[in-house]
Coordinates of C-alpha atoms and ligand atoms in Angstrom, one line a residue:
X1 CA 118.8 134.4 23.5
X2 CA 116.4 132.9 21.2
X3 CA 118.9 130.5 20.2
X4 CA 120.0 128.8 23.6
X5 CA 116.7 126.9 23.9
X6 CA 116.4 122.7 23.4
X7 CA 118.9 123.0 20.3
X8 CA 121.8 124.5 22.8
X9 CA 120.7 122.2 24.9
X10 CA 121.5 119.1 23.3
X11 CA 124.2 120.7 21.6
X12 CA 126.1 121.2 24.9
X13 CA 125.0 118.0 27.1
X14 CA 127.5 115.2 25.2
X15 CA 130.6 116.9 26.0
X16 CA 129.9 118.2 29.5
X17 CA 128.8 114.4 29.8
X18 CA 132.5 113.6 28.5
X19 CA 134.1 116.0 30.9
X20 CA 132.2 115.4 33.9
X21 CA 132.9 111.0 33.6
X22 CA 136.6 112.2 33.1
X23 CA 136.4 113.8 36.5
X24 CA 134.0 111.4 37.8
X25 CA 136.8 108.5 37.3
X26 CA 140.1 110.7 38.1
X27 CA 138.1 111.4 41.9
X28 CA 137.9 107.5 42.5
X29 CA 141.4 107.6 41.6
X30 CA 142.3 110.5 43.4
X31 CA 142.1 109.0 46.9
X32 CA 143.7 105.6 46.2
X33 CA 146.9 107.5 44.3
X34 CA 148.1 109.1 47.6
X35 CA 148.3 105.4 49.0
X36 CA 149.6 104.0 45.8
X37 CA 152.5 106.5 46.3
X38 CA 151.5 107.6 42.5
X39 CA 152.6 111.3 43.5
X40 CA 155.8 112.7 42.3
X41 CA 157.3 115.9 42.7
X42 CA 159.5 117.4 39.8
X43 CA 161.8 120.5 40.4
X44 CA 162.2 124.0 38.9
X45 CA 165.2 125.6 39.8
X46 CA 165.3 129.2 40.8
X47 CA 168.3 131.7 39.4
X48 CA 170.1 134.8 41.1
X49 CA 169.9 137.2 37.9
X50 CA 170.3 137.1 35.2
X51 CA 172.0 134.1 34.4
X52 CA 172.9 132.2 38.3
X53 CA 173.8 130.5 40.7
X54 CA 171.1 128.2 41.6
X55 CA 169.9 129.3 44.1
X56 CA 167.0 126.6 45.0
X57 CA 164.4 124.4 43.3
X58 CA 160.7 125.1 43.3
X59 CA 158.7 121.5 43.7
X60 CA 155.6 120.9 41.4
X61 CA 153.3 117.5 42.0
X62 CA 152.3 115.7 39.4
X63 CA 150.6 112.2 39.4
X64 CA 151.7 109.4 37.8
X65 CA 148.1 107.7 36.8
X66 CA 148.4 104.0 35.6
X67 CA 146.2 104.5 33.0
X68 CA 146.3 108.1 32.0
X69 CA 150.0 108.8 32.3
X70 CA 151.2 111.9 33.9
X71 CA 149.0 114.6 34.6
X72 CA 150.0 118.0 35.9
X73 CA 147.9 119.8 38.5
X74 CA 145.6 121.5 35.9
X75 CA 144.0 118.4 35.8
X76 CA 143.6 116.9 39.2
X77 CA 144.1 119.8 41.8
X78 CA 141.0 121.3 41.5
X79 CA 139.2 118.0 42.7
X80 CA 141.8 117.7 45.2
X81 CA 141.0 120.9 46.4
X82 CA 137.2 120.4 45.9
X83 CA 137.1 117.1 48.2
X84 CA 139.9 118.1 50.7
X85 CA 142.3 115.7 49.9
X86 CA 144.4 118.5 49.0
X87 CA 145.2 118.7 52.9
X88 CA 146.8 115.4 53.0
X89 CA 148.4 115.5 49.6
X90 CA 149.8 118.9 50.1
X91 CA 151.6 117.6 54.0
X92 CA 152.9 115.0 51.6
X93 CA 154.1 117.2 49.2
X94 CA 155.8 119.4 52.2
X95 CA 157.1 115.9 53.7
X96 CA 158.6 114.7 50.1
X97 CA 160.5 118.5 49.4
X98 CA 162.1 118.6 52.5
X99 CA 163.1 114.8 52.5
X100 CA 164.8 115.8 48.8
X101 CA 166.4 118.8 50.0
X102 CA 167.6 117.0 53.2
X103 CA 169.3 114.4 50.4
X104 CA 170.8 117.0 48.4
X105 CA 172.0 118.4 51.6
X106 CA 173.5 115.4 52.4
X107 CA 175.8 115.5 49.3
X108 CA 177.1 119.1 50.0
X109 CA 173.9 121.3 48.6
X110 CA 174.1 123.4 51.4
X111 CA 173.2 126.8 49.8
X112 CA 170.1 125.6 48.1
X113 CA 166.6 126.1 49.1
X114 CA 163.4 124.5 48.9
X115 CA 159.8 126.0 47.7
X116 CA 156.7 124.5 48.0
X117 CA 153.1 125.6 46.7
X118 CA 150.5 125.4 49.2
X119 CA 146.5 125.8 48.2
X120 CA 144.1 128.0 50.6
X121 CA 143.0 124.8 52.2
X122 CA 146.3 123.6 53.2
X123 CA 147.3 127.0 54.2
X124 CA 144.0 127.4 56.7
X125 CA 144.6 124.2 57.9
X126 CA 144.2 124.9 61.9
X127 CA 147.3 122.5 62.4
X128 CA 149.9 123.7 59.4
X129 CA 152.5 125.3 62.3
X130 CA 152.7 122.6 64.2
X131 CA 153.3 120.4 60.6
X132 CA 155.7 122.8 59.1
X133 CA 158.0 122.3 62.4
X134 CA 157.4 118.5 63.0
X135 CA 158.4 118.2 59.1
X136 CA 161.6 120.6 59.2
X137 CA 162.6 118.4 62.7
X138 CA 162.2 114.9 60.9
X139 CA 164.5 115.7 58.2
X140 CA 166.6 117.9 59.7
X141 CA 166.1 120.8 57.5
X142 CA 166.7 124.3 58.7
X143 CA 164.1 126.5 58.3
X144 CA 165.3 129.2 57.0
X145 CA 166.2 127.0 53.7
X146 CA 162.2 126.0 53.3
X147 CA 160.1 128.5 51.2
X148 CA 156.0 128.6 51.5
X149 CA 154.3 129.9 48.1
X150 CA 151.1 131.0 49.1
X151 CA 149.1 132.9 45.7
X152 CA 147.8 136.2 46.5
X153 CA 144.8 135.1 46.2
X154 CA 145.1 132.6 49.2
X155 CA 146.8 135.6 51.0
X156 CA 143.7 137.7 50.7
X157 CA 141.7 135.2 51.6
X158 CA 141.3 135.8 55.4
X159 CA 143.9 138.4 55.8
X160 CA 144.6 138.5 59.5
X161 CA 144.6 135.1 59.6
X162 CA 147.4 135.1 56.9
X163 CA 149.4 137.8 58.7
X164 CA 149.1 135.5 62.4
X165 CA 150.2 132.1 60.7
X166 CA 153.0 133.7 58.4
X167 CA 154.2 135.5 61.6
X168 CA 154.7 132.4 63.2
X169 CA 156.1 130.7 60.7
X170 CA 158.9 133.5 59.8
X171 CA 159.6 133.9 63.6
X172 CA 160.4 129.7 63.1
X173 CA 162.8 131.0 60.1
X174 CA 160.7 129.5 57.4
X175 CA 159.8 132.1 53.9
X176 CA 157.3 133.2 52.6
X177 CA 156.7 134.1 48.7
X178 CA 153.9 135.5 47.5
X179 CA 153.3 133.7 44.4
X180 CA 150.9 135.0 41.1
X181 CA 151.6 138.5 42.2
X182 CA 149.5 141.0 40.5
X183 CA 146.7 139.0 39.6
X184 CA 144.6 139.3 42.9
X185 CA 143.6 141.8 44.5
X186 CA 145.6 142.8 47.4
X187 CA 145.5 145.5 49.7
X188 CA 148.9 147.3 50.1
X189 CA 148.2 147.7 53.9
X190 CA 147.8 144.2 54.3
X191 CA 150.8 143.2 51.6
X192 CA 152.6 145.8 54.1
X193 CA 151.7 143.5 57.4
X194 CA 152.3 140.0 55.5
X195 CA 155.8 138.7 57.0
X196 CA 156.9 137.3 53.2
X197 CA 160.9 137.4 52.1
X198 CA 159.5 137.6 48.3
X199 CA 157.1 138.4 45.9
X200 CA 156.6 136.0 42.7
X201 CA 155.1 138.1 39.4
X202 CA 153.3 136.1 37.7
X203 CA 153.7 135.0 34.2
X204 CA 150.7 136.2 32.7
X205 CA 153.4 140.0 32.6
X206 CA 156.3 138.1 31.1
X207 CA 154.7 136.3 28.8
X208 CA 154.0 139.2 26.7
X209 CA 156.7 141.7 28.1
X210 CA 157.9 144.1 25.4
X211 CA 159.7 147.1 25.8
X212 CA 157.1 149.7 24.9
X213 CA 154.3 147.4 26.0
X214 CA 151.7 147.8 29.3
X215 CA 153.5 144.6 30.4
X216 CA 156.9 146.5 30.8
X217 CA 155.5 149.3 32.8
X218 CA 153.2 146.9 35.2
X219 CA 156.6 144.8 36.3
X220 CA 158.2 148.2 36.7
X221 CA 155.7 149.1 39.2
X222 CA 155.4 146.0 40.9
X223 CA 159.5 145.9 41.2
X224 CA 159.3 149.4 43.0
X225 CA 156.5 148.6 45.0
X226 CA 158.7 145.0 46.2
X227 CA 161.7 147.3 47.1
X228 CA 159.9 150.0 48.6
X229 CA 158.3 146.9 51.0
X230 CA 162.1 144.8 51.3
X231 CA 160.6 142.0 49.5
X232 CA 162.7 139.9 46.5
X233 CA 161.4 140.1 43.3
X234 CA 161.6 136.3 41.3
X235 CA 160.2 136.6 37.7
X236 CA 158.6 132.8 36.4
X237 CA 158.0 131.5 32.9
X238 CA 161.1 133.9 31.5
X239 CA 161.2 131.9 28.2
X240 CA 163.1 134.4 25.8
X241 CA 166.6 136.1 26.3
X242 CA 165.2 139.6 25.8
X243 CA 162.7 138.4 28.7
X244 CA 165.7 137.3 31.1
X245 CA 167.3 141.0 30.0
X246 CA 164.4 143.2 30.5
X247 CA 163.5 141.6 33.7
X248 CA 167.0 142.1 35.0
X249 CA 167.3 145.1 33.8
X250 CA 164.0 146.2 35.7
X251 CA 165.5 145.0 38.7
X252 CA 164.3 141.3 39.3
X253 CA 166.5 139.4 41.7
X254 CA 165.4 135.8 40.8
X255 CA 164.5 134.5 37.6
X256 CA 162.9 131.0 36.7
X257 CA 161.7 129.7 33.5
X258 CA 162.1 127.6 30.5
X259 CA 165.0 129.3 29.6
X260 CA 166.9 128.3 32.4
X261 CA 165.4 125.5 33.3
X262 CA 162.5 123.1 33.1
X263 CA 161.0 121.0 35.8
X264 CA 162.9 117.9 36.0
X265 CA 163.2 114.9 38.6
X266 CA 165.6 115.0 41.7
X267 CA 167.7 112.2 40.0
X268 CA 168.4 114.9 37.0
X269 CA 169.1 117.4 39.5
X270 CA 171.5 115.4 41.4
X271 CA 173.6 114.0 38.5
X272 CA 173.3 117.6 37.2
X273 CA 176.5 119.7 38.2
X274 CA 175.3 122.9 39.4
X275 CA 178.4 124.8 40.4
X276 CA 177.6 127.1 43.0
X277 CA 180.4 129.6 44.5
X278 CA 179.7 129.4 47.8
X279 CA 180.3 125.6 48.0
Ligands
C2E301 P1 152.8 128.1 39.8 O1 153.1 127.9 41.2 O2 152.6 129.4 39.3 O3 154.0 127.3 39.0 C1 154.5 127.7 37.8 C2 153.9 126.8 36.7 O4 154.4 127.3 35.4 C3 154.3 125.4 36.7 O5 153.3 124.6 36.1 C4 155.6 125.3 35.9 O6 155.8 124.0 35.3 C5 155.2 126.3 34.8 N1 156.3 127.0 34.2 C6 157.5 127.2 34.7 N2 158.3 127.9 33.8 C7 157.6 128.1 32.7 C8 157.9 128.7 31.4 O7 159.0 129.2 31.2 N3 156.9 128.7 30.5 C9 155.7 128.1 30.8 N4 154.8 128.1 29.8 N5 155.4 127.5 32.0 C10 156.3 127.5 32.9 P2 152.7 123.3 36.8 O8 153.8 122.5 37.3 O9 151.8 122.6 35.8 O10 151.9 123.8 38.0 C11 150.8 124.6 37.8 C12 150.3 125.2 39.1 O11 149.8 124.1 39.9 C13 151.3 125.9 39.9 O12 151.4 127.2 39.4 C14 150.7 125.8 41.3 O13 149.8 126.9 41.5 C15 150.0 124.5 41.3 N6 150.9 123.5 42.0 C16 151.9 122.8 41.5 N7 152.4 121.9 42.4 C17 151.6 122.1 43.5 C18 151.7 121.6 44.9 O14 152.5 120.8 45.2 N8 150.7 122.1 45.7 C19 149.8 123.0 45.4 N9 148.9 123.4 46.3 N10 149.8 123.5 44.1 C20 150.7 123.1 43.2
CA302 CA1 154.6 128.7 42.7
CA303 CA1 152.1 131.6 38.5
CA304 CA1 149.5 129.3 40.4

């Protein structure tokens, strides 16, 4: 419009300025931090419903920055992902879960498994097999107790490349989640091929899940469609207990949230006694 001319110009320049130095300083960082060890992972732990056992722990990176403190992935993956650093930060982050879960082993952990996020990159990386198996050997990790969260989105991606590698890997044991269900856009014959143990709604439908709302009837039908297909259903970001009750009560197996727990260090998590019945 009329409007958007020099004046919306100069009106907009100073802050994409701001924005762009921000990320201009954080990528210099970015590839020193992996070396600095400045990477940590904090843990989320999943829940059989509606209220346990633990079941496992979900890792999420974050970066320790000497100056800025720590930032959560919002802020740095994107670069990460931008400049392919991603590849080698995301082994790391592989590496680093199944070294934690290989400790908590070690004390008796047993039942617990480990879930790790991987981006598109990572997950199209020609040599992620060979990675996922040279990982599980050097800790001495089964597979079976490792979890891959790959989005829908990255699923989609290249969808027979995704139905190859995930075939492989859950021939190795290893489990697939399909994480941010119901935001992409996948095809059922596809989501019928891909080899995945779960399916992860995402929290956009909890957030506002109400009884009588579209929310409620969306979960519902991404519930049936899981069963119909033999997948889990986990439910993330349940905040509220009227969210942990409806989500049950619609049939979700695994449950993760504020509510039940926020991301915390491994040190929290193993002075934490989490009773488990099967220990
Ligand atoms: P995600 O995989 O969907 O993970 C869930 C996010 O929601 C996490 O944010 C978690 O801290 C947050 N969350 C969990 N429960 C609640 C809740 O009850 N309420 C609210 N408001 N939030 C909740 P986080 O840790 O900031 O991670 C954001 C995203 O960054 C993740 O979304 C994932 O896509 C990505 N990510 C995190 N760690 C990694 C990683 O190691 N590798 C890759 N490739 N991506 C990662
Ligand atoms: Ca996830
Ligand atoms: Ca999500
Ligand atoms: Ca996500």
């Amino acid at each position: 419009t009329k409007h958007m001319g020099r004046n919306g110009y100069h009106f907009f320049q100073p802050s994409m300025n701001a924005l762009a130095q921000t990320q201009l300083h954080l990528l210099n960082d970015l590839w020193s931090a992996l070396e600095h060890q400045e990477f940590r992972l904090v843990y989320q732990p999943k829940f059989n419903a509606p209220s346990g056992p633990v079941i496992g722990f979900e890792a999420l990176l974050r970066w320790d920055h000497p100056q800025r403190g720590r930032l959560t992935p919002d802020v740095f993956l994107p670069l990460a992902e931008k400049t392919g650093l991603i590849v080698p930060l995301g082994n790391w982050v592989v590496d680093e879960a199944c070294r934690q879960l290989s400790e908590w082993r070690k004390q008796g952990r047993l039942v617990w498994s480990i879930a790790v996020n991987l981006s598109t990159l990572q997950f199209e990386q020609s040599a992620l097999v060979e990675t996922i198996i040279a990982t599980l050997k050097k800790h001495d990790v089964p597979a079976d107790k490792l979890i891959l969260e790959v989005t829908e989105t990255t699923a989609m991606n290249n969808p027979d490349e995704s139905v190859r590698v995930l075939t492989k890997l859950t021939e190795l044991g290893v489990k697939a989640s399909i994480d941010d269900f119901g935001t992409g856009y996948s095809s059922l014959l596809y989501l019928k091929r891909l080899p995945a143990s779960e399916l992860k709604i995402d929290r956009a439908f909890v957030r506002e899940l109400s009884r009588k709302g579209d929310d409620a009837t969306i979960v519902s039908a991404i519930v049936a469609l899981a069963k119909t297909l033999n997948l889990k259903v986990v439910a993330e970001g349940v905040e509220t207990e009227e969210q942990r009750a409806f989500l049950t009560e619609l049939g979700c197996n695994t449950l993760q949230g504020y509510l039940l727990g926020k991301p915390v260090s491994a040190e929290s998590i193993t002075a934490e006694a989490y009773i488990h019945p099967d220990e």
